Coordinates of C-alpha atoms in Angstrom, one line a residue:
X1 CA 31.6 -26.7 27.0
X2 CA 32.3 -23.1 27.7
X3 CA 30.2 -20.0 28.3
X4 CA 30.6 -17.5 30.1
X5 CA 27.6 -16.7 33.3
X6 CA 25.5 -13.7 32.4
X7 CA 26.4 -11.2 34.6
X8 CA 24.9 -6.9 35.4
X9 CA 26.1 -5.1 32.3
X10 CA 27.8 -1.8 33.4
X11 CA 26.4 -0.2 30.8
X12 CA 26.7 3.9 31.0
X13 CA 24.4 5.4 28.9
X14 CA 20.7 6.5 30.6
X15 CA 17.3 6.8 28.0
X16 CA 17.7 10.4 27.0
X17 CA 13.7 10.6 26.0
X18 CA 10.7 8.1 27.7
X19 CA 7.6 10.1 26.3
X20 CA 6.0 10.2 23.4
X21 CA 6.8 12.1 20.7
X22 CA 3.6 14.3 19.0
X23 CA 4.6 16.6 16.4
X24 CA 8.7 17.2 16.8
X25 CA 6.8 17.5 21.3
X26 CA 7.7 15.7 24.2
X27 CA 4.2 15.0 25.8
X28 CA 3.3 12.1 28.1
X29 CA 1.1 10.4 27.5
X30 CA -3.1 11.4 27.5
X31 CA -3.2 8.8 30.5
X32 CA -0.8 9.8 32.1
X33 CA 0.1 5.9 32.5
X34 CA 3.7 4.5 31.7
X35 CA 4.9 2.2 31.6
X36 CA 8.8 -0.3 32.4
X37 CA 10.9 -1.4 29.8
X38 CA 13.3 -4.9 31.3
X39 CA 16.8 -5.0 31.3
X40 CA 16.7 -8.8 29.8
X41 CA 19.9 -9.3 30.9
X42 CA 19.9 -8.6 34.5
X43 CA 15.2 -8.9 34.5
X44 CA 15.8 -5.7 35.9
X45 CA 13.8 -2.4 35.3
X46 CA 15.4 -0.2 33.0
X47 CA 12.8 3.2 33.3
X48 CA 9.2 3.7 32.7
X49 CA 8.3 4.9 29.2
X50 CA 4.6 6.5 28.6
X51 CA 2.6 4.1 27.3
X52 CA 0.5 6.0 24.5
X53 CA -3.4 4.7 23.7
X54 CA -5.8 5.5 21.9
X55 CA -5.7 9.4 22.4
X56 CA -2.4 9.7 21.7
X57 CA -2.8 7.8 18.4
X58 CA -5.6 10.0 17.6
X59 CA -3.2 13.0 18.5
X60 CA -0.3 11.8 16.2
X61 CA -2.4 10.7 13.0
X62 CA -3.5 14.2 13.3
X63 CA 0.2 15.7 13.5
X64 CA 1.0 13.9 10.3
X65 CA -2.4 14.7 8.8
X66 CA -1.5 18.4 9.3
X67 CA 1.8 17.8 8.1
X68 CA 1.2 15.7 4.7
X69 CA -1.2 18.3 3.5
X70 CA 1.2 21.4 4.7
X71 CA 4.9 21.3 4.2
X72 CA 6.1 18.1 3.2
X73 CA 3.9 17.1 0.4
X74 CA 5.0 19.9 -1.2
X75 CA 8.9 19.7 -0.1
X76 CA 10.8 18.9 -2.5
X77 CA 12.0 15.6 -3.7
X78 CA 16.3 16.6 -3.1
X79 CA 15.0 17.8 0.0
X80 CA 13.4 14.1 1.6
X81 CA 16.9 12.6 0.4
X82 CA 18.8 15.3 2.2
X83 CA 16.9 14.8 5.3
X84 CA 17.3 11.3 5.1
X85 CA 21.5 11.8 4.2
X86 CA 21.7 14.3 7.9
X87 CA 19.6 11.9 9.5
X88 CA 22.1 8.5 8.3
X89 CA 25.1 10.7 9.1
X90 CA 23.9 11.2 13.0
X91 CA 22.8 7.4 13.7
X92 CA 26.4 6.6 12.2
X93 CA 27.8 9.6 15.1
X94 CA 26.2 8.3 17.9
X95 CA 26.9 4.7 16.6
X96 CA 28.6 4.0 20.3
X97 CA 25.4 5.5 22.1
X98 CA 22.5 3.8 20.1
X99 CA 24.8 0.1 19.8
X100 CA 24.9 0.4 23.3
X101 CA 20.9 1.2 24.2
X102 CA 19.8 -1.8 21.4
X103 CA 22.1 -3.7 24.0
X104 CA 20.7 -3.2 27.4
X105 CA 17.7 -2.7 26.1
X106 CA 17.1 -6.3 23.8
X107 CA 20.5 -8.0 25.1
X108 CA 22.2 -8.6 21.8
X109 CA 25.9 -8.2 22.1
X110 CA 27.2 -5.2 22.0
X111 CA 29.3 -6.2 19.0
X112 CA 26.7 -7.3 17.2
X113 CA 24.8 -4.4 17.9
X114 CA 27.0 -2.0 16.3
X115 CA 28.8 -4.0 13.4
X116 CA 25.3 -5.4 11.8
X117 CA 22.5 -3.1 13.4
X118 CA 23.9 0.4 13.7
X119 CA 26.1 -0.3 10.3
X120 CA 22.9 -1.8 9.0
X121 CA 20.4 1.0 10.0
X122 CA 22.6 3.6 8.6
X123 CA 23.4 1.6 5.5
X124 CA 19.3 1.4 4.8
X125 CA 18.7 5.6 5.8
X126 CA 21.4 6.4 3.0
X127 CA 20.1 3.5 0.1
X128 CA 16.6 5.5 0.2
X129 CA 17.8 9.1 0.6
X130 CA 19.3 7.4 -2.7
X131 CA 15.5 7.0 -4.1
X132 CA 14.2 9.9 -2.8
X133 CA 14.3 12.1 -6.3
X134 CA 13.8 9.2 -8.7
X135 CA 11.2 7.7 -7.5
X136 CA 8.9 8.1 -11.8
X137 CA 6.4 7.2 -13.3
X138 CA 5.8 6.5 -17.4
X139 CA 5.1 7.6 -20.6
X140 CA 2.7 5.1 -22.3
X141 CA 1.8 5.7 -25.9
X142 CA -2.0 5.4 -26.5
X143 CA -4.6 5.2 -28.9
X144 CA -5.6 8.2 -30.2
X145 CA -4.6 12.2 -29.5
X146 CA -4.0 11.8 -26.6
X147 CA -0.9 12.2 -24.1
X148 CA -1.2 9.4 -20.8
X149 CA 1.9 9.3 -18.1
X150 CA 1.5 7.7 -14.9
X151 CA 2.7 9.7 -11.4
X152 CA 4.1 7.6 -8.2
X153 CA 2.8 9.6 -5.7
X154 CA 2.9 9.4 -1.6
X155 CA 0.1 7.0 0.1
X156 CA -1.3 9.5 2.8
X157 CA -0.6 8.4 6.5
X158 CA 1.4 5.4 7.1
X159 CA 1.3 3.4 11.0
X160 CA 3.2 1.6 11.2
X161 CA 4.4 -1.2 14.0
X162 CA 7.7 -2.8 14.0
X163 CA 9.3 -5.4 16.9
X164 CA 11.4 -6.3 19.6
X165 CA 14.5 -8.6 17.5
X166 CA 15.9 -5.9 15.6
X167 CA 14.1 -2.5 17.2
X168 CA 16.6 0.4 15.0
X169 CA 17.0 -1.7 11.7
X170 CA 13.4 -2.4 11.7
X171 CA 12.5 0.9 12.4
X172 CA 14.9 2.5 9.3
X173 CA 13.3 -0.5 7.0
X174 CA 9.9 1.1 7.9
X175 CA 11.3 4.9 8.1
X176 CA 13.7 5.3 5.4
X177 CA 11.4 4.4 2.6
X178 CA 7.6 5.8 4.1
X179 CA 9.8 9.4 3.8
X180 CA 12.1 8.9 1.2
X181 CA 8.5 8.9 -0.8
X182 CA 7.0 12.3 1.1
X183 CA 4.8 9.9 3.6
X184 CA 3.7 10.8 7.2
X185 CA 4.6 8.2 10.3
X186 CA 2.7 7.6 13.2
X187 CA 5.0 4.7 13.9
X188 CA 4.8 2.5 17.1
X189 CA 7.9 0.0 18.7
X190 CA 7.5 -2.5 20.5
X191 CA 7.0 -2.1 24.0
X192 CA 10.0 -4.5 24.7
X193 CA 12.2 -2.1 23.2
X194 CA 11.7 1.2 22.4
X195 CA 14.5 3.0 23.7
X196 CA 16.6 3.3 20.1
X197 CA 13.3 4.2 18.5
X198 CA 13.0 7.1 21.0
X199 CA 16.9 8.4 20.6
X200 CA 16.5 7.8 16.8
X201 CA 13.6 10.1 17.2
X202 CA 15.7 13.0 19.1
X203 CA 17.9 13.0 15.9
X204 CA 15.1 13.1 13.5
X205 CA 14.1 16.7 14.9
X206 CA 18.3 17.7 14.7
X207 CA 18.1 16.8 11.3
X208 CA 14.9 19.2 10.8
X209 CA 12.4 17.5 9.7
X210 CA 8.8 19.4 10.4
X211 CA 7.0 19.1 12.9
X212 CA 4.2 15.4 12.0
X213 CA 5.9 13.8 10.1
X214 CA 7.4 11.3 12.1
X215 CA 5.1 11.0 15.6
X216 CA 6.9 7.8 17.7
X217 CA 4.6 6.4 20.5
X218 CA 5.6 3.7 22.7
X219 CA 2.8 0.9 23.5
X220 CA 0.8 -2.0 23.9
X221 CA -0.5 -4.1 21.2
X222 CA -4.1 -4.1 21.7
X223 CA -4.3 -0.8 23.6
X224 CA -2.1 1.6 20.8
X225 CA -1.1 -0.8 18.2
X226 CA -5.6 -1.5 17.6
X227 CA -5.9 2.2 17.3
X228 CA -3.6 2.7 14.9
X229 CA -4.8 -0.5 12.8
X230 CA -8.2 0.7 13.0
X231 CA -7.7 4.7 11.9
X232 CA -10.2 5.9 9.7
X233 CA -7.6 8.9 8.9
X234 CA -4.6 6.1 8.5
X235 CA -4.3 5.8 4.9
X236 CA -1.3 2.5 5.1
X237 CA -0.7 0.4 8.4
X238 CA 3.1 -2.0 7.9
X239 CA 3.9 -4.2 10.2
X240 CA 6.0 -6.4 11.5
X241 CA 5.5 -9.5 14.0
X242 CA 3.8 -12.4 13.8
X243 CA 1.2 -13.9 11.8
X244 CA -1.7 -14.6 14.4
X245 CA -1.3 -10.2 14.7
X246 CA -1.2 -10.0 11.3
X247 CA -4.4 -10.9 11.0
X248 CA -5.8 -8.4 13.2
X249 CA -4.0 -6.4 11.9
X250 CA -6.1 -7.1 8.0
X251 CA -9.5 -7.1 9.6
X252 CA -8.8 -4.0 11.9
X253 CA -8.2 -2.7 8.6
X254 CA -10.9 -4.5 6.8
X255 CA -13.2 -3.1 8.9
X256 CA -12.3 0.7 8.9
X257 CA -11.4 2.7 6.0
X258 CA -9.8 -0.8 3.2
X259 CA -6.3 0.5 4.0
X260 CA -3.6 -0.3 3.1
X261 CA -1.5 -2.8 4.8
X262 CA 1.7 -4.1 4.0
X263 CA 2.9 -7.7 6.6
X264 CA 6.5 -8.8 7.4
X265 CA 5.1 -12.1 9.6
X266 CA 6.5 -15.2 10.9
X267 CA 8.3 -17.9 9.2
X268 CA 9.6 -22.0 9.9
X269 CA 12.7 -21.9 7.1
X270 CA 14.1 -24.9 5.9
X271 CA 18.1 -25.4 5.7
X272 CA 18.4 -28.0 3.5
X273 CA 22.0 -29.3 3.5
X274 CA 23.0 -32.2 0.5
X275 CA 26.5 -34.4 0.8
X276 CA 27.4 -33.0 -2.2
X277 CA 28.2 -29.7 -0.1
X278 CA 31.5 -28.5 2.0
X279 CA 30.0 -30.0 5.0
X280 CA 32.6 -27.9 7.8
X281 CA 31.0 -24.5 5.9
X282 CA 27.0 -25.5 6.2
X283 CA 27.6 -26.8 9.7
X284 CA 28.3 -22.9 10.2
X285 CA 26.3 -21.4 8.0
X286 CA 23.5 -23.1 9.8
X287 CA 24.8 -22.7 13.0
X288 CA 24.0 -19.5 12.0
X289 CA 21.5 -20.0 10.5
X290 CA 19.9 -20.4 12.9
X291 CA 21.9 -19.6 16.7
X292 CA 22.6 -15.6 15.0
X293 CA 20.1 -13.3 17.3
X294 CA 19.7 -15.2 20.1
X295 CA 17.5 -17.1 17.3
X296 CA 15.3 -14.3 17.5
X297 CA 14.9 -13.7 14.1
X298 CA 11.5 -14.4 11.6
X299 CA 13.9 -16.3 9.0
X300 CA 15.6 -18.4 10.8
X301 CA 17.1 -21.2 9.3
X302 CA 14.6 -23.3 12.4
X303 CA 14.3 -27.1 10.3
X304 CA 17.9 -28.5 9.3
X305 CA 17.0 -30.3 6.3
X306 CA 20.1 -32.9 6.0
X307 CA 20.4 -35.7 3.0
X308 CA 20.7 -39.6 4.9
X309 CA 23.9 -39.9 4.2
X310 CA 25.7 -37.2 5.6
X311 CA 23.4 -36.9 9.0
X312 CA 25.2 -38.2 11.7
X313 CA 28.0 -36.7 10.9
X314 CA 26.3 -32.8 10.4
X315 CA 24.6 -33.6 13.4
X316 CA 27.7 -34.8 15.7
X317 CA 29.9 -31.4 13.9
X318 CA 26.7 -29.0 14.9
X319 CA 26.6 -30.6 18.4
X320 CA 30.5 -29.6 19.0
X321 CA 29.4 -26.4 17.5
X322 CA 26.8 -25.5 19.7
X323 CA 28.9 -26.0 22.6
X324 CA 31.3 -23.8 21.6
X325 CA 28.9 -21.0 22.0
X326 CA 29.1 -18.7 24.7
X327 CA 25.9 -16.8 26.2
X328 CA 26.3 -13.8 28.7
X329 CA 26.8 -10.7 29.6
X330 CA 26.1 -9.2 26.5
X331 CA 29.0 -6.0 26.8
X332 CA 31.9 -8.9 27.4
X333 CA 33.0 -8.7 23.4
X334 CA 33.8 -12.2 23.6
X335 CA 30.2 -13.1 23.8
X336 CA 28.2 -14.7 20.8
X337 CA 24.7 -15.2 22.5
X338 CA 22.7 -12.6 25.1
X339 CA 19.8 -12.9 26.9
X340 CA 15.9 -13.5 25.3
X341 CA 14.3 -10.2 25.0
X342 CA 12.3 -11.2 28.2
X343 CA 10.8 -13.9 30.3
X344 CA 7.9 -14.8 28.5
X345 CA 9.6 -15.4 25.1
X346 CA 12.2 -16.9 27.7
X347 CA 8.9 -18.9 28.9
X348 CA 8.0 -19.8 25.6
X349 CA 11.3 -21.4 24.3
X350 CA 11.2 -23.3 27.7
X351 CA 7.6 -24.8 26.7
X352 CA 9.0 -25.8 23.0
X353 CA 11.9 -27.4 24.8
X354 CA 9.9 -29.3 26.9
X355 CA 7.5 -30.3 23.8
X356 CA 10.3 -31.4 22.1
X357 CA 11.7 -33.9 24.4
X358 CA 7.4 -35.7 24.9
X359 CA 7.6 -36.2 21.4
X360 CA 9.9 -38.6 21.7
X361 CA 13.0 -36.1 19.6
X362 CA 16.4 -36.8 21.0
X363 CA 18.0 -32.9 22.7
X364 CA 22.1 -33.5 21.8
X365 CA 22.7 -30.9 23.5
X366 CA 22.1 -27.5 25.2
X367 CA 18.4 -26.6 26.0
X368 CA 19.0 -25.3 29.6
X369 CA 18.9 -21.8 31.4
X370 CA 22.0 -20.3 31.8
X371 CA 22.5 -18.2 35.3
X372 CA 19.8 -17.6 37.6
X373 CA 19.3 -14.6 36.5
X374 CA 18.6 -12.9 33.4
X375 CA 16.7 -14.3 30.1
X376 CA 19.3 -17.0 28.9
X377 CA 19.1 -20.2 27.3
X378 CA 22.0 -22.6 26.0
X379 CA 21.6 -23.3 22.2
X380 CA 19.4 -26.9 21.9
X381 CA 20.2 -29.1 19.1
X382 CA 17.2 -31.4 18.6
X383 CA 18.5 -34.9 16.4
X384 CA 15.2 -37.1 15.4
X385 CA 13.3 -35.0 14.9
X386 CA 9.8 -36.2 12.6
X387 CA 8.0 -33.1 10.3
X388 CA 4.8 -33.9 12.3
X389 CA 6.5 -32.5 16.1
X390 CA 5.5 -29.6 17.5
X391 CA 8.7 -28.0 17.2
X392 CA 9.0 -29.0 13.6
X393 CA 5.8 -27.2 12.8
X394 CA 5.4 -23.6 15.7
X395 CA 7.8 -21.0 15.3
X396 CA 9.8 -20.7 18.3
X397 CA 11.8 -17.7 18.0
X398 CA 15.0 -18.7 19.7
X399 CA 18.0 -21.0 19.3
X400 CA 17.4 -24.4 19.2
X401 CA 16.9 -26.4 15.8
X402 CA 15.4 -29.3 15.1
X403 CA 17.7 -31.6 12.3
X404 CA 15.9 -33.4 9.7
X405 CA 16.5 -36.3 8.2
X406 CA 15.6 -37.3 4.0
X407 CA 16.5 -39.0 1.6
X408 CA 16.9 -37.0 -2.3
X409 CA 15.8 -33.8 -3.8
X410 CA 12.5 -34.2 -4.5
X411 CA 11.7 -35.0 -0.7
X412 CA 13.4 -32.5 0.5
X413 CA 11.7 -29.8 -1.8
X414 CA 8.3 -31.8 -0.2
X415 CA 8.8 -31.6 3.1
X416 CA 10.3 -27.7 2.8
X417 CA 7.1 -27.0 1.5
X418 CA 4.8 -28.7 3.9
X419 CA 4.3 -25.5 6.3
X420 CA 1.8 -22.8 6.4
X421 CA 5.5 -20.6 6.6
X422 CA 7.1 -19.1 2.5
X423 CA 9.7 -16.5 4.3
X424 CA 12.6 -17.9 3.4
X425 CA 14.4 -21.1 2.6
X426 CA 18.5 -22.2 2.7
X427 CA 20.4 -24.8 0.7
X428 CA 23.6 -26.1 0.5
X429 CA 25.2 -27.6 -2.3
X430 CA 28.2 -28.2 -4.8
X431 CA 25.9 -29.0 -8.2
X432 CA 24.3 -26.0 -9.4
X433 CA 21.5 -27.6 -11.1
X434 CA 20.1 -28.9 -8.0
X435 CA 20.8 -25.4 -6.1
X436 CA 18.5 -23.6 -8.7
X437 CA 16.0 -26.7 -8.5
X438 CA 15.4 -25.8 -4.9
X439 CA 15.8 -22.4 -5.3
X440 CA 13.2 -23.1 -8.4
X441 CA 10.7 -25.5 -6.0
X442 CA 10.9 -23.9 -2.6
X443 CA 7.9 -21.4 -1.7
X444 CA 9.8 -18.6 -0.1
X445 CA 10.5 -14.7 -0.4
X446 CA 14.3 -15.3 -0.2
X447 CA 16.3 -18.5 -1.0
X448 CA 19.9 -18.2 -0.2
X449 CA 22.8 -20.8 -1.7
X450 CA 25.4 -22.1 0.2
X451 CA 25.3 -18.6 2.9
X452 CA 22.3 -17.9 5.2
X453 CA 21.0 -14.5 6.5
X454 CA 22.6 -12.3 3.5
X455 CA 20.1 -9.5 3.4
X456 CA 21.1 -6.5 2.0
X457 CA 19.5 -3.0 1.9
X458 CA 18.9 -3.3 -2.2
X459 CA 17.0 -6.7 -2.5
X460 CA 14.2 -7.4 -1.6
X461 CA 12.8 -9.4 1.4
X462 CA 9.3 -10.0 2.6
X463 CA 7.2 -13.6 2.3
X464 CA 4.7 -16.0 0.4
X465 CA 2.0 -17.7 1.8
X466 CA 1.6 -17.1 6.1
X467 CA 4.2 -15.3 6.4
X468 CA 3.2 -12.2 4.9
X469 CA 2.7 -9.7 1.5
X470 CA 4.5 -7.3 0.1
X471 CA 7.9 -6.9 0.6
X472 CA 10.6 -4.8 2.2
X473 CA 13.9 -3.6 1.1
X474 CA 15.1 -2.2 -2.0
X475 CA 12.8 -0.3 -5.5
X476 CA 10.3 -2.9 -4.2
X477 CA 9.8 -1.5 -1.0
X478 CA 8.9 1.3 -2.6
X479 CA 5.8 0.4 -4.6
X480 CA 4.5 0.0 -0.4
X481 CA 5.0 3.5 -0.8
X482 CA 3.3 5.2 -3.7
X483 CA -0.1 4.9 -5.2
X484 CA -0.7 5.1 -9.4
X485 CA -2.1 7.2 -11.2
X486 CA -3.0 8.0 -14.3
X487 CA -3.5 11.5 -16.3
X488 CA -3.8 11.2 -19.6
X489 CA -4.1 15.1 -21.6
X490 CA -6.4 15.9 -24.9
X491 CA -3.4 17.2 -28.2

C-alpha cells in the first residue's frame, strides 16, 4: 500500500480579499460578522471572511437591479463577449495563484487544480464569450398579414449559489452563461471555500465590469442563501448542491415571487461493467469515476455494477488499484488524493463506511483515516454490496466504491434505475448494441460509454428525477438565463 502522510502544506499565497463584493466595492458585512475558512489539510484556520446575511443580500440585489436596468442591459452583446474574454485571459494569467488558492481552501491536489479546475474555468468563460452576440430568436410565418418574430432577452437579476467541491469551476458554470446573456448576478459561494470566488471577483473588476453586475457574498445557506432564494426582486435562482437544499430553494421561490429555478442536485450514479469489456480499462475508468476529487463529485460512479462472470477479477484489480492511490499533501505533485473538505464531511463519510460494515458488505480495502491531522481518508472498496444497503442508496460524496454483481442487460438497467437520482451513468462494453441499449434505458442526464467523467463546456449537463432540473453548459445553458418574447407586427 502506497501513500504519503499529510503534512502542513507550505502555501505561498495569501488571500487578497476577504470582504463582500457589492456594487464593485469591497465592504464588510452589515452585521460586522466574519467566519473562518479552514485548511482541510491541517484543520487550521486560513483567515476570517465577511459573513453576509439578509441585509447584505438586499444591498447586493439593489445594486444588481440598478445595473440591469442601467448600463449593463444597454451594453452591446459583442462588448459583453469582450468582457468575458478579458476575464478568461486574466484567470489564465493568474493560473498558478488561483490553483494554489483552490488547493489551500478545498484540499484538492495542486496538479489537478491547475490542469482541470483552472483550465476548464478559462475554457468555460471563453466558450460563453463566443455566444454573447449569437443569442438569436426566430421569424415565424403565422397566418394573416403579420410579421412575427421572437427575442431571447435576459431574465434580470439572478441569484446563484455554488458548491464547495469545484468552487472556481462551478462559479464559471453559473456566471458565464448569465453574463453572456445580459443578466446581473448576486452569487453566494460555499462557506467552506469562498477564497477563489473572491479572487475572481477582483479579476472581474480588473476586466472592467460595470458597478453592480456581479456581487459576491460569502455566507451560510440558512441565512444568506435563504435570503437570496426568497428575495422578491430576484428573478431567477440557480443552485448546485444537495437535493435536500434544492427542495428548500424551490419552496422559497414558490412562496415569494415564483422566480425561475434551475437546480443541479445529488446523484448516485451507476457505472455498469460487462464481461466483454477491456477489464483493465474498465477498472481504471471505475477507479477514476469514483475517487476523482476525493470522491466529492455529484456525478461520481459510486454504484459499480459488474457482470457476475468477471466480478471477482474486478474486485481484486480494483483493490490493487486503490492501494496504489497516494493520499497526502495536496501540494506534493505525486499526490493523487487530498483531504475531504471539512470535519463534517469527514465524519459523514466515516459514518457511511461503518454502515457498510454493519450492514454486511465486505470492506475489501481502505476506509481508515490517514495521519492524525486534516481530513484524509484512504479510498475504500466494498464488495458483496446489495441494493438495499445504505451505501448503495444514499449519496456518500466521498472515496467509497460499492461493487454490485448483476447477471444480464435487463437486470443491470432495472437496478441502475432503482434510485431517486438520475444525474449520470457509465457503461463499459465492446458490444455497440448493448452500449446503446443501456444508454437509452438508463434514466440519467449524462451517459458515458467506455469512459467516465468526460465533461466539456460544449455539452449540456444536468439531471433527471431528483438530480435536478435545467441544464448547465453548452447552448442549453443559455435557455436557463433568457426569456422568450414574441413580437407580432401588422403589415
